[in-house]
Amino acid sequence: MKDMITTDGRTLLELKQLEKSFVLDKSFLETIKLRGGHIIREKRAVHAVNDLSLSVSQGEALGIVGESGCGKSTVARLVAGLLTPSGGEIHYDGERIDNRSRKAMLPLRKKMQMIFQNPYASLNPRMTIQQALEEPVRHHNPSISRAEVHEKVAEVMRSVGVDPSWSSRYPHEFSGGQRQRIAIARALTVDPEFIIADEPISALDVSIQAQVLNLMLEAKEERGLTYLFITHDLSVVEHFATRVAVLYLGTLCELAETRTLFETPKHPYTKALLSAVPQLEDDKPSHIRLKGEIPTPINLPQGCPFHSRCASANDRCRNERPRPLQQVDGSTVACHGVEENRLDG
Ligand code: SF4
């Protein structure tokens, strides 16, 4: 095993008041609505990410968690440049990247790689593994020799535990876990510094999830990688992440060091999520049953996005959106109840 690469803690990724909405009504007729006897023009939009600010330092693994539909995968796609923000800014290593052309993004593509839930998203089923792994190496290093390409591909295959002699096979000839290992190998072939992983293990059998997670942790240690790790699974972030951001309806509820979040969660939504994780210890809080359905992000509720399901909601919560405020333990929480010190525990 190589020596662990130390990091200098410089900020690699910074999201500043990031917004993403998807317009639902595309045609003129779809925008015509009848309201109170009047015909009005109104465009509906899904507000997937709302006023999201956070940063990721080199060497960190920032986990983004929340229920399905909370906007976490949209954040991954915005950072990877697969979607364009509706507002706000994305900075990488001190430079703004959300307004760059595809050509201007190319040097960054080498530094930033994405691992998807479905390995077929990055593995063409008609390409052998050798072809799939060679492609990004050649693309990002046009002057590299044939022998060097082969050596690079063999090295990353070995590093993810796949025998290089299997490189002439096609993706369908591998198990789901092996395919995800190969997708990780493909991301590593260009020696990236930042990995965006969107639910990378949730499609795998439980028995091999830990293997793939450990492989990603090893790659982090050996290569000094930084991760933005999207998952709905809190036990995965507890194992993998150094810090955790909790999203609800595309809005930041709480951001904290992993241990702080799990030991002293503050936002009522974080508490409810954590209480749903099965625990062996008796002294863990019992399951908090959330009332109501998760509201649609089409029309975000006024005030706190969580107020319709929160047992501690008051008038202020229903009318004024809470701002993320830093707490004494370094965590950041957006909740009037926490600010007013009126929540239990
Ligand atoms: Fe609950 Fe109010 Fe806090 Fe929202 S701001 S989580 S409604 S206490």
PDB file of N, CA, C and O and ligand atoms in Angstrom, residues 267-268 304 306-307 310 312-314 317 322 334-337 342-343, ligand 1:
ATOM      1  N   HIS A 267     -31.272  19.733  14.268  1.00  0.00           N
ATOM      2  CA  HIS A 267     -32.462  20.054  13.477  1.00  0.00           C
ATOM      3  C   HIS A 267     -33.500  18.932  13.661  1.00  0.00           C
ATOM      4  O   HIS A 267     -33.149  17.750  13.628  1.00  0.00           O
ATOM      5  N   PRO A 268     -34.783  19.286  13.823  1.00  0.00           N
ATOM      6  CA  PRO A 268     -35.808  18.236  14.005  1.00  0.00           C
ATOM      7  C   PRO A 268     -35.828  17.211  12.876  1.00  0.00           C
ATOM      8  O   PRO A 268     -36.105  16.029  13.108  1.00  0.00           O
ATOM      9  N   CYS A 304     -40.358  27.836   6.912  1.00  0.00           N
ATOM     10  CA  CYS A 304     -39.448  26.687   6.963  1.00  0.00           C
ATOM     11  C   CYS A 304     -40.013  25.570   6.076  1.00  0.00           C
ATOM     12  O   CYS A 304     -41.174  25.177   6.242  1.00  0.00           O
ATOM     13  N   PHE A 306     -39.761  22.563   6.271  1.00  0.00           N
ATOM     14  CA  PHE A 306     -40.109  21.373   7.057  1.00  0.00           C
ATOM     15  C   PHE A 306     -41.313  21.604   7.969  1.00  0.00           C
ATOM     16  O   PHE A 306     -41.746  20.696   8.664  1.00  0.00           O
ATOM     17  N   HIS A 307     -41.890  22.834   7.966  1.00  0.00           N
ATOM     18  CA  HIS A 307     -42.863  23.163   9.030  1.00  0.00           C
ATOM     19  C   HIS A 307     -44.102  22.268   9.015  1.00  0.00           C
ATOM     20  O   HIS A 307     -44.684  21.972  10.051  1.00  0.00           O
ATOM     21  N   CYS A 310     -43.228  19.248  11.129  1.00  0.00           N
ATOM     22  CA  CYS A 310     -42.425  19.429  12.347  1.00  0.00           C
ATOM     23  C   CYS A 310     -43.336  19.635  13.560  1.00  0.00           C
ATOM     24  O   CYS A 310     -44.201  20.527  13.551  1.00  0.00           O
ATOM     25  N   SER A 312     -42.533  20.923  16.272  1.00  0.00           N
ATOM     26  CA  SER A 312     -42.157  22.139  17.006  1.00  0.00           C
ATOM     27  C   SER A 312     -42.443  23.416  16.222  1.00  0.00           C
ATOM     28  O   SER A 312     -41.985  24.496  16.609  1.00  0.00           O
ATOM     29  N   ALA A 313     -43.194  23.293  15.128  1.00  0.00           N
ATOM     30  CA  ALA A 313     -43.430  24.477  14.286  1.00  0.00           C
ATOM     31  C   ALA A 313     -44.305  25.503  15.009  1.00  0.00           C
ATOM     32  O   ALA A 313     -45.264  25.140  15.690  1.00  0.00           O
ATOM     33  N   ASN A 314     -43.972  26.777  14.865  1.00  0.00           N
ATOM     34  CA  ASN A 314     -44.822  27.856  15.382  1.00  0.00           C
ATOM     35  C   ASN A 314     -45.089  28.858  14.259  1.00  0.00           C
ATOM     36  O   ASN A 314     -44.739  28.615  13.094  1.00  0.00           O
ATOM     37  N   CYS A 317     -42.143  29.880  12.201  1.00  0.00           N
ATOM     38  CA  CYS A 317     -41.715  28.811  11.296  1.00  0.00           C
ATOM     39  C   CYS A 317     -42.563  28.796  10.027  1.00  0.00           C
ATOM     40  O   CYS A 317     -42.062  28.489   8.941  1.00  0.00           O
ATOM     41  N   PRO A 322     -35.951  29.925   7.913  1.00  0.00           N
ATOM     42  CA  PRO A 322     -34.795  30.017   8.810  1.00  0.00           C
ATOM     43  C   PRO A 322     -33.488  30.069   8.030  1.00  0.00           C
ATOM     44  O   PRO A 322     -33.343  29.388   7.015  1.00  0.00           O
ATOM     45  N   ALA A 334     -30.242  25.361  10.281  1.00  0.00           N
ATOM     46  CA  ALA A 334     -31.255  26.330   9.848  1.00  0.00           C
ATOM     47  C   ALA A 334     -32.571  25.971  10.521  1.00  0.00           C
ATOM     48  O   ALA A 334     -33.341  25.153  10.015  1.00  0.00           O
ATOM     49  N   CYS A 335     -32.809  26.515  11.708  1.00  0.00           N
ATOM     50  CA  CYS A 335     -34.030  26.179  12.452  1.00  0.00           C
ATOM     51  C   CYS A 335     -34.319  27.267  13.486  1.00  0.00           C
ATOM     52  O   CYS A 335     -33.470  27.571  14.325  1.00  0.00           O
ATOM     53  N   HIS A 336     -35.527  27.836  13.425  1.00  0.00           N
ATOM     54  CA  HIS A 336     -35.895  28.863  14.412  1.00  0.00           C
ATOM     55  C   HIS A 336     -35.925  28.264  15.820  1.00  0.00           C
ATOM     56  O   HIS A 336     -35.570  28.920  16.794  1.00  0.00           O
ATOM     57  N   GLY A 337     -36.395  27.000  15.918  1.00  0.00           N
ATOM     58  CA  GLY A 337     -36.495  26.377  17.249  1.00  0.00           C
ATOM     59  C   GLY A 337     -35.134  26.240  17.897  1.00  0.00           C
ATOM     60  O   GLY A 337     -34.987  26.469  19.119  1.00  0.00           O
ATOM     61  N   ARG A 342     -35.653  26.433  22.057  1.00  0.00           N
ATOM     62  CA  ARG A 342     -36.910  25.947  22.626  1.00  0.00           C
ATOM     63  C   ARG A 342     -37.177  24.475  22.277  1.00  0.00           C
ATOM     64  O   ARG A 342     -38.284  23.988  22.482  1.00  0.00           O
ATOM     65  N   LEU A 343     -36.173  23.789  21.681  1.00  0.00           N
ATOM     66  CA  LEU A 343     -36.371  22.377  21.354  1.00  0.00           C
ATOM     67  C   LEU A 343     -35.786  21.508  22.462  1.00  0.00           C
ATOM     68  O   LEU A 343     -34.798  21.886  23.091  1.00  0.00           O
TER      69      LEU A 343
HETATM   70 FE1  SF4 B   1     -39.400  22.928  12.977  1.00  0.00          FE
HETATM   71 FE2  SF4 B   1     -39.568  25.578  12.982  1.00  0.00          FE
HETATM   72 FE3  SF4 B   1     -37.199  24.406  13.092  1.00  0.00          FE
HETATM   73 FE4  SF4 B   1     -38.598  24.363  10.852  1.00  0.00          FE
HETATM   74  S1  SF4 B   1     -37.765  26.171  11.830  1.00  0.00           S
HETATM   75  S2  SF4 B   1     -37.534  22.661  11.788  1.00  0.00           S
HETATM   76  S3  SF4 B   1     -40.660  24.178  11.639  1.00  0.00           S
HETATM   77  S4  SF4 B   1     -38.808  24.288  14.663  1.00  0.00           S
END
